[in-house]
């Protein structure tokens, strides 16, 4: 009572309050972890050749498809030019067959056939005259008769040849010849496509956005197929690998949000998500690798989280259960036990508590006296360092 009268004589305290919340929360435990690149690629050459220009430096930021090195391409350029010329030839041959005979060629074949027919008729008439003379013994010798017959036969054969040529000119090339020419065009096209694909491999490109971690060749060097050229790492996002004991792994789930504290950045806390839980434990330590993905955008032109940094990952170590949650600013420490102040009928009442797991700016509490905390109680978060038990309080606007 004397304390309450003294507090009352000092006047009401101006405070800020918030309501107690009840949230589902699991106890957490921190584990040491390592920051690693999200992806790491050691890039090799798909072809052999001389490095004409090495285009990046170690530590340089690079983007997907950015050239890293350029090999000499003169020889492959000559091969491509020759293959393209061959392709043009094959396409021209195919077009010629597909277009068939020109009208002038058909007209010429027709005229040739008509001329051959006229020559045949003349030779046939001549042969008939010599045949009658020879049969009547009227002055035609055996040689003349045979010569006339041979001329008639030759003229008939020339007519057949001319008629066939006219028919071929009219009908055009056979479908089989067109198909053969089309196949030759397809072969040439694939040859050109293969050479162009090889040409692209003479420019060695970055497979994803990241940074050059190592230079593995230089301008003027000769590289064979498969030789290494550069190492590139992706660090936005980064991957934090933590090894979780077998007793805790059952509480970790893929996709859950976790907090990662980095010692090199003065313990700054980053938020990430569990991306992979490797279901095979290390046989010696009985720990399971868990990989957490953490966004790592550039700040002032550079990434803050770097591979090799040491980190601590807070992971659940028990089942979630309802807990009373208050802001950390509501706690008063320094006594035998932590306390909070709640407002009852406009007066400050001290409540001794035990603390539990935290979540961001909130911390879980458990009152030492049962039922001392209820849902919706007003808890002082500002001005609690000045209040006394039973002192009247006024809410700050």
mmCIF file of C-alpha atoms in Angstrom:
data_model
loop_
_atom_site.group_PDB
_atom_site.id
_atom_site.type_symbol
_atom_site.label_atom_id
_atom_site.label_comp_id
_atom_site.label_asym_id
_atom_site.label_seq_id
_atom_site.Cartn_x
_atom_site.Cartn_y
_atom_site.Cartn_z
ATOM 1 C CA UNK A 1 0.000 0.000 0.000
ATOM 2 C CA UNK A 2 2.773 2.548 0.745
ATOM 3 C CA UNK A 3 4.281 1.796 -2.708
ATOM 4 C CA UNK A 4 0.934 2.240 -4.376
ATOM 5 C CA UNK A 5 0.336 5.576 -2.578
ATOM 6 C CA UNK A 6 3.805 6.788 -3.585
ATOM 7 C CA UNK A 7 3.180 5.798 -7.160
ATOM 8 C CA UNK A 8 -0.167 7.533 -7.137
ATOM 9 C CA UNK A 9 1.357 10.713 -5.730
ATOM 10 C CA UNK A 10 3.860 10.716 -8.644
ATOM 11 C CA UNK A 11 1.040 11.006 -11.190
ATOM 12 C CA UNK A 12 0.106 8.684 -14.076
ATOM 13 C CA UNK A 13 2.821 7.363 -16.399
ATOM 14 C CA UNK A 14 2.480 7.833 -20.154
ATOM 15 C CA UNK A 15 2.955 4.440 -21.863
ATOM 16 C CA UNK A 16 2.348 2.555 -25.097
ATOM 17 C CA UNK A 17 0.689 -0.851 -25.029
ATOM 18 C CA UNK A 18 -0.048 -3.833 -27.266
ATOM 19 C CA UNK A 19 -2.204 -6.910 -26.847
ATOM 20 C CA UNK A 20 -0.909 -10.337 -25.990
ATOM 21 C CA UNK A 21 -1.154 -12.690 -28.985
ATOM 22 C CA UNK A 22 -1.405 -16.429 -29.056
ATOM 23 C CA UNK A 23 0.496 -17.995 -31.969
ATOM 24 C CA UNK A 24 1.624 -21.443 -33.038
ATOM 25 C CA UNK A 25 5.398 -21.581 -32.546
ATOM 26 C CA UNK A 26 8.026 -24.267 -32.215
ATOM 27 C CA UNK A 27 11.174 -24.131 -30.132
ATOM 28 C CA UNK A 28 14.245 -23.373 -32.219
ATOM 29 C CA UNK A 29 17.897 -24.310 -32.166
ATOM 30 C CA UNK A 30 20.747 -22.688 -34.090
ATOM 31 C CA UNK A 31 23.173 -24.756 -36.150
ATOM 32 C CA UNK A 32 26.436 -23.734 -37.741
ATOM 33 C CA UNK A 33 26.226 -23.568 -41.538
ATOM 34 C CA UNK A 34 28.254 -22.549 -44.589
ATOM 35 C CA UNK A 35 27.286 -20.129 -47.345
ATOM 36 C CA UNK A 36 27.741 -21.716 -50.775
ATOM 37 C CA UNK A 37 27.050 -20.704 -54.383
ATOM 38 C CA UNK A 38 23.595 -21.646 -55.616
ATOM 39 C CA UNK A 39 25.227 -22.972 -58.779
ATOM 40 C CA UNK A 40 28.857 -23.545 -59.720
ATOM 41 C CA UNK A 41 29.928 -24.377 -63.269
ATOM 42 C CA UNK A 42 33.396 -25.124 -64.586
ATOM 43 C CA UNK A 43 33.013 -24.310 -68.278
ATOM 44 C CA UNK A 44 34.992 -26.230 -70.885
ATOM 45 C CA UNK A 45 35.497 -25.881 -74.611
ATOM 46 C CA UNK A 46 33.303 -28.014 -76.878
ATOM 47 C CA UNK A 47 35.830 -27.695 -79.753
ATOM 48 C CA UNK A 48 39.575 -27.412 -80.167
ATOM 49 C CA UNK A 49 41.298 -24.216 -81.253
ATOM 50 C CA UNK A 50 43.429 -21.247 -80.282
ATOM 51 C CA UNK A 51 42.076 -18.656 -77.847
ATOM 52 C CA UNK A 52 41.905 -15.472 -79.888
ATOM 53 C CA UNK A 53 40.548 -13.391 -77.014
ATOM 54 C CA UNK A 54 39.782 -14.055 -73.327
ATOM 55 C CA UNK A 55 37.039 -11.584 -72.487
ATOM 56 C CA UNK A 56 36.512 -11.639 -68.682
ATOM 57 C CA UNK A 57 38.450 -11.272 -65.439
ATOM 58 C CA UNK A 58 38.185 -13.170 -62.171
ATOM 59 C CA UNK A 59 35.596 -11.555 -59.897
ATOM 60 C CA UNK A 60 33.743 -9.940 -62.794
ATOM 61 C CA UNK A 61 29.941 -10.073 -62.849
ATOM 62 C CA UNK A 62 28.667 -11.852 -65.964
ATOM 63 C CA UNK A 63 25.264 -12.500 -67.472
ATOM 64 C CA UNK A 64 23.751 -15.537 -69.126
ATOM 65 C CA UNK A 65 25.061 -16.077 -72.710
ATOM 66 C CA UNK A 66 27.770 -13.436 -72.265
ATOM 67 C CA UNK A 67 30.954 -14.460 -74.178
ATOM 68 C CA UNK A 68 33.788 -15.597 -71.923
ATOM 69 C CA UNK A 69 36.346 -16.493 -74.590
ATOM 70 C CA UNK A 70 36.581 -16.412 -78.383
ATOM 71 C CA UNK A 71 38.465 -19.083 -80.353
ATOM 72 C CA UNK A 72 39.874 -18.573 -83.855
ATOM 73 C CA UNK A 73 37.112 -19.197 -86.430
ATOM 74 C CA UNK A 74 38.738 -18.613 -89.852
ATOM 75 C CA UNK A 75 38.983 -22.312 -90.765
ATOM 76 C CA UNK A 76 35.415 -23.130 -89.767
ATOM 77 C CA UNK A 77 34.264 -19.997 -91.640
ATOM 78 C CA UNK A 78 35.832 -21.340 -94.854
ATOM 79 C CA UNK A 79 34.127 -24.713 -94.336
ATOM 80 C CA UNK A 80 30.765 -23.005 -93.837
ATOM 81 C CA UNK A 81 31.187 -20.939 -97.034
ATOM 82 C CA UNK A 82 31.972 -24.089 -99.058
ATOM 83 C CA UNK A 83 29.004 -25.971 -97.573
ATOM 84 C CA UNK A 84 26.671 -23.047 -98.297
ATOM 85 C CA UNK A 85 27.840 -22.962 -101.923
ATOM 86 C CA UNK A 86 27.171 -26.692 -102.246
ATOM 87 C CA UNK A 87 23.713 -26.152 -100.766
ATOM 88 C CA UNK A 88 22.929 -23.444 -103.325
ATOM 89 C CA UNK A 89 23.970 -25.823 -106.132
ATOM 90 C CA UNK A 90 21.732 -28.608 -104.826
ATOM 91 C CA UNK A 91 18.791 -26.259 -104.434
ATOM 92 C CA UNK A 92 19.233 -24.998 -107.995
ATOM 93 C CA UNK A 93 19.273 -28.577 -109.323
ATOM 94 C CA UNK A 94 16.105 -29.401 -107.403
ATOM 95 C CA UNK A 95 14.372 -26.247 -108.649
ATOM 96 C CA UNK A 96 15.297 -27.153 -112.225
ATOM 97 C CA UNK A 97 13.706 -30.578 -111.883
ATOM 98 C CA UNK A 98 10.621 -29.267 -110.094
ATOM 99 C CA UNK A 99 10.009 -26.584 -112.721
ATOM 100 C CA UNK A 100 10.083 -29.173 -115.534
ATOM 101 C CA UNK A 101 10.755 -28.354 -119.229
ATOM 102 C CA UNK A 102 10.411 -24.802 -120.458
ATOM 103 C CA UNK A 103 7.938 -24.050 -123.274
ATOM 104 C CA UNK A 104 10.791 -23.416 -125.694
ATOM 105 C CA UNK A 105 12.303 -26.828 -124.925
ATOM 106 C CA UNK A 106 8.936 -28.517 -125.516
ATOM 107 C CA UNK A 107 8.487 -26.621 -128.793
ATOM 108 C CA UNK A 108 11.989 -27.636 -129.928
ATOM 109 C CA UNK A 109 11.325 -31.289 -129.068
ATOM 110 C CA UNK A 110 8.032 -31.146 -131.000
ATOM 111 C CA UNK A 111 9.705 -29.596 -134.042
ATOM 112 C CA UNK A 112 12.453 -32.204 -133.941
ATOM 113 C CA UNK A 113 9.845 -34.965 -133.818
ATOM 114 C CA UNK A 114 7.979 -33.475 -136.795
ATOM 115 C CA UNK A 115 11.205 -33.135 -138.772
ATOM 116 C CA UNK A 116 12.116 -36.721 -138.036
ATOM 117 C CA UNK A 117 8.684 -37.849 -139.184
ATOM 118 C CA UNK A 118 9.065 -35.970 -142.458
ATOM 119 C CA UNK A 119 12.493 -37.505 -143.026
ATOM 120 C CA UNK A 120 11.028 -40.941 -142.288
ATOM 121 C CA UNK A 121 8.255 -40.481 -144.824
ATOM 122 C CA UNK A 122 10.751 -39.410 -147.483
ATOM 123 C CA UNK A 123 13.048 -42.363 -146.719
ATOM 124 C CA UNK A 124 10.078 -44.726 -146.718
ATOM 125 C CA UNK A 125 8.881 -43.469 -150.133
ATOM 126 C CA UNK A 126 12.395 -43.753 -151.545
ATOM 127 C CA UNK A 127 12.691 -47.272 -150.264
ATOM 128 C CA UNK A 128 9.370 -48.256 -151.857
ATOM 129 C CA UNK A 129 10.548 -46.963 -155.267
ATOM 130 C CA UNK A 130 13.809 -48.893 -155.076
ATOM 131 C CA UNK A 131 11.914 -51.931 -153.906
ATOM 132 C CA UNK A 132 9.659 -51.894 -156.998
ATOM 133 C CA UNK A 133 12.618 -51.314 -159.304
ATOM 134 C CA UNK A 134 14.562 -54.097 -157.680
ATOM 135 C CA UNK A 135 11.613 -56.517 -157.847
ATOM 136 C CA UNK A 136 11.037 -55.693 -161.539
ATOM 137 C CA UNK A 137 14.723 -55.849 -162.375
ATOM 138 C CA UNK A 138 14.375 -52.329 -163.740
ATOM 139 C CA UNK A 139 17.791 -50.902 -162.995
ATOM 140 C CA UNK A 140 18.026 -50.909 -159.174
ATOM 141 C CA UNK A 141 21.030 -52.836 -157.920
ATOM 142 C CA UNK A 142 21.172 -54.913 -154.781
ATOM 143 C CA UNK A 143 23.356 -52.301 -153.056
ATOM 144 C CA UNK A 144 20.987 -49.452 -153.871
ATOM 145 C CA UNK A 145 18.057 -51.458 -152.607
ATOM 146 C CA UNK A 146 19.819 -52.278 -149.321
ATOM 147 C CA UNK A 147 20.932 -48.661 -148.858
ATOM 148 C CA UNK A 148 17.370 -47.387 -149.334
ATOM 149 C CA UNK A 149 16.048 -49.902 -146.868
ATOM 150 C CA UNK A 150 18.707 -48.938 -144.292
ATOM 151 C CA UNK A 151 17.850 -45.260 -144.698
ATOM 152 C CA UNK A 152 14.168 -46.031 -144.126
ATOM 153 C CA UNK A 153 14.940 -48.016 -140.979
ATOM 154 C CA UNK A 154 17.242 -45.286 -139.683
ATOM 155 C CA UNK A 155 14.611 -42.627 -140.281
ATOM 156 C CA UNK A 156 12.036 -44.717 -138.396
ATOM 157 C CA UNK A 157 14.425 -45.064 -135.441
ATOM 158 C CA UNK A 158 15.084 -41.312 -135.421
ATOM 159 C CA UNK A 159 11.338 -40.727 -135.326
ATOM 160 C CA UNK A 160 11.062 -42.985 -132.274
ATOM 161 C CA UNK A 161 13.911 -41.109 -130.587
ATOM 162 C CA UNK A 162 12.382 -37.718 -131.350
ATOM 163 C CA UNK A 163 8.940 -38.839 -130.155
ATOM 164 C CA UNK A 164 10.429 -40.087 -126.886
ATOM 165 C CA UNK A 165 12.284 -36.813 -126.383
ATOM 166 C CA UNK A 166 9.075 -34.871 -127.008
ATOM 167 C CA UNK A 167 7.192 -37.059 -124.561
ATOM 168 C CA UNK A 168 9.889 -36.607 -121.869
ATOM 169 C CA UNK A 169 9.913 -32.843 -122.408
ATOM 170 C CA UNK A 170 6.133 -32.760 -122.064
ATOM 171 C CA UNK A 171 5.898 -34.960 -118.942
ATOM 172 C CA UNK A 172 8.917 -33.464 -117.144
ATOM 173 C CA UNK A 173 11.404 -35.253 -114.835
ATOM 174 C CA UNK A 174 10.475 -38.462 -113.048
ATOM 175 C CA UNK A 175 9.286 -38.199 -109.435
ATOM 176 C CA UNK A 176 12.184 -40.403 -108.336
ATOM 177 C CA UNK A 177 14.757 -37.928 -109.696
ATOM 178 C CA UNK A 178 13.019 -35.050 -107.917
ATOM 179 C CA UNK A 179 13.024 -37.049 -104.673
ATOM 180 C CA UNK A 180 16.733 -37.815 -105.053
ATOM 181 C CA UNK A 181 17.501 -34.142 -105.615
ATOM 182 C CA UNK A 182 15.403 -33.184 -102.582
ATOM 183 C CA UNK A 183 17.343 -35.686 -100.451
ATOM 184 C CA UNK A 184 20.626 -34.170 -101.616
ATOM 185 C CA UNK A 185 19.346 -30.723 -100.605
ATOM 186 C CA UNK A 186 18.408 -32.067 -97.152
ATOM 187 C CA UNK A 187 21.878 -33.563 -96.694
ATOM 188 C CA UNK A 188 23.507 -30.261 -97.642
ATOM 189 C CA UNK A 189 21.218 -28.343 -95.275
ATOM 190 C CA UNK A 190 22.182 -30.598 -92.366
ATOM 191 C CA UNK A 191 25.854 -30.191 -93.221
ATOM 192 C CA UNK A 192 25.517 -26.413 -93.127
ATOM 193 C CA UNK A 193 23.496 -26.556 -89.896
ATOM 194 C CA UNK A 194 26.122 -28.764 -88.249
ATOM 195 C CA UNK A 195 28.929 -26.412 -89.256
ATOM 196 C CA UNK A 196 26.996 -23.384 -88.004
ATOM 197 C CA UNK A 197 26.415 -25.165 -84.686
ATOM 198 C CA UNK A 198 30.151 -25.838 -84.451
ATOM 199 C CA UNK A 199 30.833 -22.204 -85.326
ATOM 200 C CA UNK A 200 28.726 -21.128 -82.322
ATOM 201 C CA UNK A 201 30.810 -23.339 -80.037
ATOM 202 C CA UNK A 202 33.930 -21.340 -80.895
ATOM 203 C CA UNK A 203 32.428 -18.571 -78.730
ATOM 204 C CA UNK A 204 32.403 -19.909 -75.155
ATOM 205 C CA UNK A 205 29.488 -18.365 -73.249
ATOM 206 C CA UNK A 206 28.332 -18.077 -69.658
ATOM 207 C CA UNK A 207 25.501 -20.516 -68.764
ATOM 208 C CA UNK A 208 23.820 -18.270 -66.149
ATOM 209 C CA UNK A 209 24.055 -14.935 -64.344
ATOM 210 C CA UNK A 210 26.856 -14.901 -61.813
ATOM 211 C CA UNK A 211 30.512 -14.083 -61.211
ATOM 212 C CA UNK A 212 33.762 -15.384 -62.691
ATOM 213 C CA UNK A 213 35.410 -17.375 -59.901
ATOM 214 C CA UNK A 214 38.524 -18.459 -61.825
ATOM 215 C CA UNK A 215 40.294 -17.912 -65.155
ATOM 216 C CA UNK A 216 41.523 -21.266 -66.480
ATOM 217 C CA UNK A 217 43.052 -20.180 -69.816
ATOM 218 C CA UNK A 218 44.332 -17.029 -71.492
ATOM 219 C CA UNK A 219 44.641 -15.316 -74.877
ATOM 220 C CA UNK A 220 46.893 -17.267 -77.255
ATOM 221 C CA UNK A 221 46.535 -20.599 -75.467
ATOM 222 C CA UNK A 222 45.560 -23.740 -77.371
ATOM 223 C CA UNK A 223 42.570 -25.596 -75.974
ATOM 224 C CA UNK A 224 41.442 -29.083 -76.862
ATOM 225 C CA UNK A 225 37.890 -30.337 -76.741
ATOM 226 C CA UNK A 226 36.922 -30.604 -73.081
ATOM 227 C CA UNK A 227 39.683 -28.334 -71.751
ATOM 228 C CA UNK A 228 38.544 -25.960 -68.981
ATOM 229 C CA UNK A 229 38.208 -22.256 -69.729
ATOM 230 C CA UNK A 230 36.595 -20.529 -66.708
ATOM 231 C CA UNK A 231 34.658 -21.177 -63.503
ATOM 232 C CA UNK A 232 31.430 -19.255 -62.882
ATOM 233 C CA UNK A 233 29.317 -19.168 -59.710
ATOM 234 C CA UNK A 234 25.765 -17.971 -59.101
ATOM 235 C CA UNK A 235 25.330 -16.189 -55.746
ATOM 236 C CA UNK A 236 21.886 -14.615 -56.075
ATOM 237 C CA UNK A 237 20.374 -16.469 -54.396
ATOM 238 C CA UNK A 238 22.983 -18.227 -52.274
ATOM 239 C CA UNK A 239 22.628 -21.658 -50.741
ATOM 240 C CA UNK A 240 23.274 -22.135 -47.016
ATOM 241 C CA UNK A 241 24.100 -25.729 -46.126
ATOM 242 C CA UNK A 242 23.468 -26.831 -42.552
ATOM 243 C CA UNK A 243 23.879 -30.302 -41.046
ATOM 244 C CA UNK A 244 20.925 -31.194 -38.815
ATOM 245 C CA UNK A 245 21.133 -33.964 -36.156
ATOM 246 C CA UNK A 246 18.878 -36.969 -36.579
ATOM 247 C CA UNK A 247 16.887 -35.957 -33.480
ATOM 248 C CA UNK A 248 15.886 -32.641 -35.102
ATOM 249 C CA UNK A 249 15.475 -33.505 -38.778
ATOM 250 C CA UNK A 250 11.845 -34.631 -38.318
ATOM 251 C CA UNK A 251 10.839 -31.065 -37.436
ATOM 252 C CA UNK A 252 12.324 -29.559 -40.616
ATOM 253 C CA UNK A 253 10.095 -29.321 -43.696
ATOM 254 C CA UNK A 254 10.771 -28.252 -47.273
ATOM 255 C CA UNK A 255 9.503 -24.747 -47.971
ATOM 256 C CA UNK A 256 9.524 -23.553 -44.345
ATOM 257 C CA UNK A 257 10.885 -20.073 -43.701
ATOM 258 C CA UNK A 258 13.989 -19.883 -41.505
ATOM 259 C CA UNK A 259 16.364 -17.203 -40.225
ATOM 260 C CA UNK A 260 20.056 -17.161 -41.096
ATOM 261 C CA UNK A 261 22.516 -15.077 -39.035
ATOM 262 C CA UNK A 262 25.890 -14.270 -40.621
ATOM 263 C CA UNK A 263 28.806 -13.542 -38.289
ATOM 264 C CA UNK A 264 30.846 -11.695 -40.908
ATOM 265 C CA UNK A 265 28.025 -9.143 -41.193
ATOM 266 C CA UNK A 266 27.824 -8.499 -37.441
ATOM 267 C CA UNK A 267 25.216 -11.180 -36.966
ATOM 268 C CA UNK A 268 22.768 -9.680 -39.448
ATOM 269 C CA UNK A 269 19.767 -11.960 -39.919
ATOM 270 C CA UNK A 270 18.540 -12.957 -43.384
ATOM 271 C CA UNK A 271 15.360 -14.859 -44.238
ATOM 272 C CA UNK A 272 15.497 -17.964 -46.407
ATOM 273 C CA UNK A 273 13.508 -21.060 -47.281
ATOM 274 C CA UNK A 274 14.384 -24.714 -46.871
ATOM 275 C CA UNK A 275 14.912 -25.913 -50.432
ATOM 276 C CA UNK A 276 16.296 -29.439 -50.050
ATOM 277 C CA UNK A 277 16.491 -32.033 -47.302
ATOM 278 C CA UNK A 278 19.011 -34.699 -48.287
ATOM 279 C CA UNK A 279 17.550 -37.995 -47.016
ATOM 280 C CA UNK A 280 20.948 -39.659 -46.430
ATOM 281 C CA UNK A 281 22.824 -38.955 -43.180
ATOM 282 C CA UNK A 282 26.553 -38.796 -42.675
ATOM 283 C CA UNK A 283 27.461 -42.162 -41.155
ATOM 284 C CA UNK A 284 29.887 -40.655 -38.635
ATOM 285 C CA UNK A 285 28.029 -37.587 -37.375
ATOM 286 C CA UNK A 286 24.461 -38.850 -38.040
ATOM 287 C CA UNK A 287 23.518 -35.452 -39.436
ATOM 288 C CA UNK A 288 21.437 -34.732 -42.522
ATOM 289 C CA UNK A 289 22.403 -31.996 -45.011
ATOM 290 C CA UNK A 290 19.700 -29.320 -45.314
ATOM 291 C CA UNK A 291 20.009 -26.603 -47.957
ATOM 292 C CA UNK A 292 18.434 -23.218 -47.398
ATOM 293 C CA UNK A 293 18.056 -20.728 -50.267
ATOM 294 C CA UNK A 294 18.565 -17.082 -49.277
ATOM 295 C CA UNK A 295 18.003 -14.122 -51.655
ATOM 296 C CA UNK A 296 21.223 -12.142 -52.118
ATOM 297 C CA UNK A 297 20.560 -9.021 -54.222
ATOM 298 C CA UNK A 298 23.329 -6.515 -54.803
ATOM 299 C CA UNK A 299 23.680 -3.642 -52.342
ATOM 300 C CA UNK A 300 25.781 -0.690 -53.540
ATOM 301 C CA UNK A 301 26.816 -2.731 -56.569
ATOM 302 C CA UNK A 302 27.942 -5.910 -54.795
ATOM 303 C CA UNK A 303 26.462 -8.984 -53.144
ATOM 304 C CA UNK A 304 26.587 -9.078 -49.343
ATOM 305 C CA UNK A 305 26.515 -12.834 -48.774
ATOM 306 C CA UNK A 306 29.629 -14.476 -50.199
ATOM 307 C CA UNK A 307 30.452 -18.191 -50.536
ATOM 308 C CA UNK A 308 32.602 -19.413 -47.663
ATOM 309 C CA UNK A 309 31.032 -17.187 -44.995
ATOM 310 C CA UNK A 310 30.060 -18.802 -41.714
ATOM 311 C CA UNK A 311 26.382 -18.648 -40.747
ATOM 312 C CA UNK A 312 23.979 -19.888 -38.108
ATOM 313 C CA UNK A 313 20.582 -21.248 -39.130
ATOM 314 C CA UNK A 314 17.704 -21.307 -36.648
ATOM 315 C CA UNK A 315 15.638 -24.463 -37.181
ATOM 316 C CA UNK A 316 12.718 -25.899 -35.195
ATOM 317 C CA UNK A 317 13.709 -28.375 -32.499
ATOM 318 C CA UNK A 318 10.231 -29.411 -31.392
ATOM 319 C CA UNK A 319 6.564 -29.523 -32.314
ATOM 320 C CA UNK A 320 4.618 -26.300 -32.802
ATOM 321 C CA UNK A 321 2.216 -25.412 -30.003
ATOM 322 C CA UNK A 322 0.189 -22.336 -28.928
ATOM 323 C CA UNK A 323 2.307 -19.769 -27.100
ATOM 324 C CA UNK A 324 1.711 -16.306 -25.639
ATOM 325 C CA UNK A 325 3.647 -13.810 -27.756
ATOM 326 C CA UNK A 326 4.668 -10.247 -26.879
ATOM 327 C CA UNK A 327 7.120 -7.767 -28.425
ATOM 328 C CA UNK A 328 10.647 -8.101 -27.091
ATOM 329 C CA UNK A 329 10.449 -4.444 -26.007
ATOM 330 C CA UNK A 330 7.855 -5.486 -23.431
ATOM 331 C CA UNK A 331 10.417 -7.480 -21.404
ATOM 332 C CA UNK A 332 12.202 -6.054 -18.377
ATOM 333 C CA UNK A 333 15.343 -7.918 -17.431
ATOM 334 C CA UNK A 334 17.799 -7.573 -14.573
ATOM 335 C CA UNK A 335 15.775 -9.027 -11.716
ATOM 336 C CA UNK A 336 15.553 -12.599 -10.449
ATOM 337 C CA UNK A 337 13.211 -13.370 -13.340
ATOM 338 C CA UNK A 338 12.139 -11.415 -16.423
ATOM 339 C CA UNK A 339 8.907 -9.474 -15.999
ATOM 340 C CA UNK A 340 6.336 -7.717 -18.122
ATOM 341 C CA UNK A 341 3.821 -5.043 -17.185
ATOM 342 C CA UNK A 342 0.184 -5.313 -18.021
ATOM 343 C CA UNK A 343 -2.515 -2.679 -17.572
ATOM 344 C CA UNK A 344 -5.479 -3.615 -15.353
ATOM 345 C CA UNK A 345 -8.172 -0.972 -14.673
ATOM 346 C CA UNK A 346 -5.766 1.786 -15.725
ATOM 347 C CA UNK A 347 -2.975 0.668 -13.406
ATOM 348 C CA UNK A 348 0.333 -1.088 -14.007
ATOM 349 C CA UNK A 349 0.620 -4.674 -12.745
ATOM 350 C CA UNK A 350 3.915 -6.589 -12.797
ATOM 351 C CA UNK A 351 3.857 -10.192 -14.092
ATOM 352 C CA UNK A 352 6.949 -12.449 -13.617
ATOM 353 C CA UNK A 353 7.464 -14.708 -16.622
ATOM 354 C CA UNK A 354 9.676 -17.286 -18.271
ATOM 355 C CA UNK A 355 10.756 -16.653 -21.887
ATOM 356 C CA UNK A 356 10.661 -19.144 -24.738
ATOM 357 C CA UNK A 357 11.306 -19.235 -28.480
ATOM 358 C CA UNK A 358 11.164 -15.999 -30.432
ATOM 359 C CA UNK A 359 9.920 -15.145 -33.906
ATOM 360 C CA UNK A 360 11.263 -11.921 -35.374
ATOM 361 C CA UNK A 361 10.368 -9.051 -33.029
ATOM 362 C CA UNK A 362 8.093 -11.268 -30.897
ATOM 363 C CA UNK A 363 9.067 -13.585 -28.072
ATOM 364 C CA UNK A 364 7.031 -16.271 -26.355
ATOM 365 C CA UNK A 365 6.370 -15.997 -22.630
ATOM 366 C CA UNK A 366 4.902 -18.195 -19.914
ATOM 367 C CA UNK A 367 3.668 -16.571 -16.652
ATOM 368 C CA UNK A 368 5.058 -18.031 -13.451
ATOM 369 C CA UNK A 369 1.650 -17.679 -11.799
ATOM 370 C CA UNK A 370 -1.015 -19.642 -13.740
ATOM 371 C CA UNK A 371 -3.700 -17.585 -15.459
ATOM 372 C CA UNK A 372 -1.686 -14.384 -14.972
ATOM 373 C CA UNK A 373 -1.807 -13.771 -18.744
ATOM 374 C CA UNK A 374 -4.940 -13.950 -20.894
ATOM 375 C CA UNK A 375 -5.700 -13.368 -24.552
ATOM 376 C CA UNK A 376 -6.063 -9.640 -25.238
ATOM 377 C CA UNK A 377 -4.278 -8.375 -22.102
ATOM 378 C CA UNK A 378 -2.736 -4.936 -22.665
ATOM 379 C CA UNK A 379 1.040 -5.158 -22.248
ATOM 380 C CA UNK A 380 3.234 -2.070 -21.859
ATOM 381 C CA UNK A 381 5.890 -1.847 -24.595
ATOM 382 C CA UNK A 382 7.082 1.756 -24.128
ATOM 383 C CA UNK A 383 7.524 3.525 -20.792
ATOM 384 C CA UNK A 384 7.706 0.265 -18.846
ATOM 385 C CA UNK A 385 11.091 1.233 -17.394
ATOM 386 C CA UNK A 386 9.465 4.115 -15.450
ATOM 387 C CA UNK A 387 6.308 2.508 -14.022
ATOM 388 C CA UNK A 388 5.843 1.122 -10.530
ATOM 389 C CA UNK A 389 3.362 -1.482 -9.275
ATOM 390 C CA UNK A 390 -0.105 0.019 -8.986
ATOM 391 C CA UNK A 391 0.831 3.261 -10.755
ATOM 392 C CA UNK A 392 -1.839 4.791 -12.951
ATOM 393 C CA UNK A 393 -1.001 4.882 -16.640
ATOM 394 C CA UNK A 394 -2.160 6.957 -19.564
ATOM 395 C CA UNK A 395 -1.946 5.667 -23.127
ATOM 396 C CA UNK A 396 0.233 7.789 -25.393
ATOM 397 C CA UNK A 397 -1.408 9.058 -28.551
#
